CSV table of C-alpha atoms in Angstrom, one decimal:
chain,number,residue,atom,x,y,z
A,1,UNK,CA,48.6,20.5,-129.5
A,2,UNK,CA,46.1,17.7,-130.5
A,3,UNK,CA,43.0,18.5,-132.5
A,4,UNK,CA,41.3,17.2,-135.6
A,5,UNK,CA,44.4,18.1,-137.5
A,6,UNK,CA,46.5,15.7,-135.4
A,7,UNK,CA,49.5,16.9,-133.5
A,8,UNK,CA,51.0,20.1,-134.9
A,9,UNK,CA,48.5,20.1,-137.7
A,10,UNK,CA,50.1,17.1,-139.3
A,11,UNK,CA,47.0,14.9,-139.9
A,12,UNK,CA,47.1,13.7,-143.5
A,13,UNK,CA,50.1,15.8,-144.4
A,14,UNK,CA,52.5,14.2,-146.8
A,15,UNK,CA,56.1,14.5,-145.5
A,16,UNK,CA,59.3,13.2,-147.0
A,17,UNK,CA,62.2,12.3,-144.8
A,18,UNK,CA,65.5,12.0,-146.6
A,19,UNK,CA,68.4,10.7,-144.4
A,20,UNK,CA,71.0,8.0,-145.1
A,21,UNK,CA,71.1,7.2,-141.4
A,22,UNK,CA,68.4,4.5,-141.2
A,23,UNK,CA,67.9,4.7,-137.5
A,24,UNK,CA,67.4,8.5,-137.5
A,25,UNK,CA,65.0,8.3,-140.5
A,26,UNK,CA,63.0,5.5,-138.8
A,27,UNK,CA,62.7,7.4,-135.5
A,28,UNK,CA,61.6,10.6,-137.2
A,29,UNK,CA,59.1,8.7,-139.4
A,30,UNK,CA,57.6,7.0,-136.4
A,31,UNK,CA,57.2,10.3,-134.5
A,32,UNK,CA,55.7,12.0,-137.5
A,33,UNK,CA,53.2,9.2,-138.1
A,34,UNK,CA,52.2,9.3,-134.4
A,35,UNK,CA,51.4,13.0,-135.1
A,36,UNK,CA,49.2,12.0,-138.0
A,37,UNK,CA,51.4,12.6,-141.0
A,38,UNK,CA,51.8,10.3,-144.0
A,39,UNK,CA,55.6,9.8,-144.2
A,40,UNK,CA,57.8,8.5,-147.0
A,41,UNK,CA,61.5,7.9,-146.4
A,42,UNK,CA,64.5,7.9,-148.7
A,43,UNK,CA,68.2,7.5,-148.2
A,44,UNK,CA,69.5,9.3,-151.3
A,45,UNK,CA,68.8,12.2,-153.6
A,46,UNK,CA,68.0,9.8,-156.4
A,47,UNK,CA,65.6,7.6,-154.4
A,48,UNK,CA,63.9,10.7,-152.9
A,49,UNK,CA,63.2,12.1,-156.4
A,50,UNK,CA,62.0,8.7,-157.7
A,51,UNK,CA,59.7,8.4,-154.7
A,52,UNK,CA,58.0,11.7,-155.3
A,53,UNK,CA,56.8,10.7,-158.8
A,54,UNK,CA,54.7,13.5,-160.1
A,55,UNK,CA,53.6,15.1,-156.8
A,56,UNK,CA,55.6,17.2,-154.3
A,57,UNK,CA,55.2,16.4,-150.6
A,58,UNK,CA,53.7,19.0,-148.2
A,59,UNK,CA,57.1,19.3,-146.5
A,60,UNK,CA,60.6,17.8,-146.8
A,61,UNK,CA,63.0,17.0,-143.9
A,62,UNK,CA,66.3,16.6,-145.6
A,63,UNK,CA,69.7,15.6,-144.3
A,64,UNK,CA,72.4,17.9,-145.5
A,65,UNK,CA,74.9,15.2,-146.4
A,66,UNK,CA,73.7,12.3,-148.5
A,67,UNK,CA,75.6,9.5,-150.3
A,68,UNK,CA,74.9,10.8,-153.8
A,69,UNK,CA,74.8,14.6,-153.1
A,70,UNK,CA,73.7,17.1,-150.6
A,71,UNK,CA,70.3,18.1,-149.3
A,72,UNK,CA,70.8,21.3,-151.3
A,73,UNK,CA,71.1,19.3,-154.5
A,74,UNK,CA,67.8,17.6,-153.7
A,75,UNK,CA,66.1,20.9,-152.9
A,76,UNK,CA,67.3,22.4,-156.2
A,77,UNK,CA,66.1,19.4,-158.2
A,78,UNK,CA,62.7,19.2,-156.5
A,79,UNK,CA,62.1,22.9,-157.2
A,80,UNK,CA,63.2,22.5,-160.8
A,81,UNK,CA,61.5,19.3,-161.8
A,82,UNK,CA,58.6,18.3,-159.5
A,83,UNK,CA,55.2,19.9,-160.0
A,84,UNK,CA,54.6,22.2,-157.0
A,85,UNK,CA,58.1,21.7,-155.8
A,86,UNK,CA,58.8,25.5,-155.6
A,87,UNK,CA,56.2,25.8,-152.8
A,88,UNK,CA,57.5,22.9,-150.6
A,89,UNK,CA,58.9,24.1,-147.3
A,90,UNK,CA,62.2,22.4,-146.3
A,91,UNK,CA,63.6,21.6,-142.9
A,92,UNK,CA,67.3,20.6,-143.0
A,93,UNK,CA,68.5,18.0,-140.5
A,94,UNK,CA,72.2,17.6,-139.8
A,95,UNK,CA,74.8,16.1,-137.6
A,96,UNK,CA,77.0,19.1,-138.4
A,97,UNK,CA,77.0,22.4,-136.5
A,98,UNK,CA,73.7,24.2,-137.5
A,99,UNK,CA,75.5,27.5,-137.7
A,100,UNK,CA,78.0,26.2,-140.3
A,101,UNK,CA,75.2,25.1,-142.6
A,102,UNK,CA,73.0,28.1,-142.0
A,103,UNK,CA,74.2,30.2,-144.9
A,104,UNK,CA,73.8,27.4,-147.4
A,105,UNK,CA,70.4,26.6,-146.0
A,106,UNK,CA,69.2,30.2,-146.3
A,107,UNK,CA,70.6,30.4,-149.9
A,108,UNK,CA,68.4,27.4,-150.8
A,109,UNK,CA,65.3,28.7,-149.1
A,110,UNK,CA,65.4,26.2,-146.3
A,111,UNK,CA,63.3,27.5,-143.5
A,112,UNK,CA,64.9,25.7,-140.5
A,113,UNK,CA,68.0,23.7,-139.6
A,114,UNK,CA,67.5,21.1,-136.9
A,115,UNK,CA,70.6,19.4,-135.5
A,116,UNK,CA,71.0,15.7,-134.6
A,117,UNK,CA,70.2,14.3,-132.2
A,118,UNK,CA,66.8,15.7,-133.1
A,119,UNK,CA,65.0,17.3,-130.2
A,120,UNK,CA,61.2,16.7,-130.7
A,121,UNK,CA,60.4,20.3,-129.4
A,122,UNK,CA,62.8,21.8,-132.0
A,123,UNK,CA,61.3,19.7,-134.8
A,124,UNK,CA,57.7,20.4,-133.7
A,125,UNK,CA,58.4,24.2,-133.7
A,126,UNK,CA,59.9,24.0,-137.2
A,127,UNK,CA,56.9,21.9,-138.5
A,128,UNK,CA,54.4,24.2,-136.9
A,129,UNK,CA,56.0,27.3,-138.4
A,130,UNK,CA,56.4,25.7,-141.9
A,131,UNK,CA,52.9,24.2,-142.2
A,132,UNK,CA,50.7,26.2,-140.0
A,133,UNK,CA,47.1,25.0,-139.9
A,134,UNK,CA,46.1,22.3,-142.4
């Protein structure tokens, strides 16, 4: 779905990808940039928070298990301390069984859980539902 808003309405959107698996984060970053997004990556809760500075991204893709906490820790901290953080949609990415993390995801307001290896169609559907038209 290509238009002036890029693929999936991502043109110019600011996305944060947080994953301690560098290969996964890089592959997702490249795909999102091809779709027109501006992407920042981080490998930890701490580096993700530091990278946000004073502005929340338009969407976060967050690995569930990170070296210094969980994706849920990051979601809670963003919502509590980053201006606009309460409105940021979150897509969890995980190597675990999606059904096993589903209850925690819902409890933290996470809109979608996408399992690794990440299928582009599943990620595209989650992004489209979360962001809609730019």
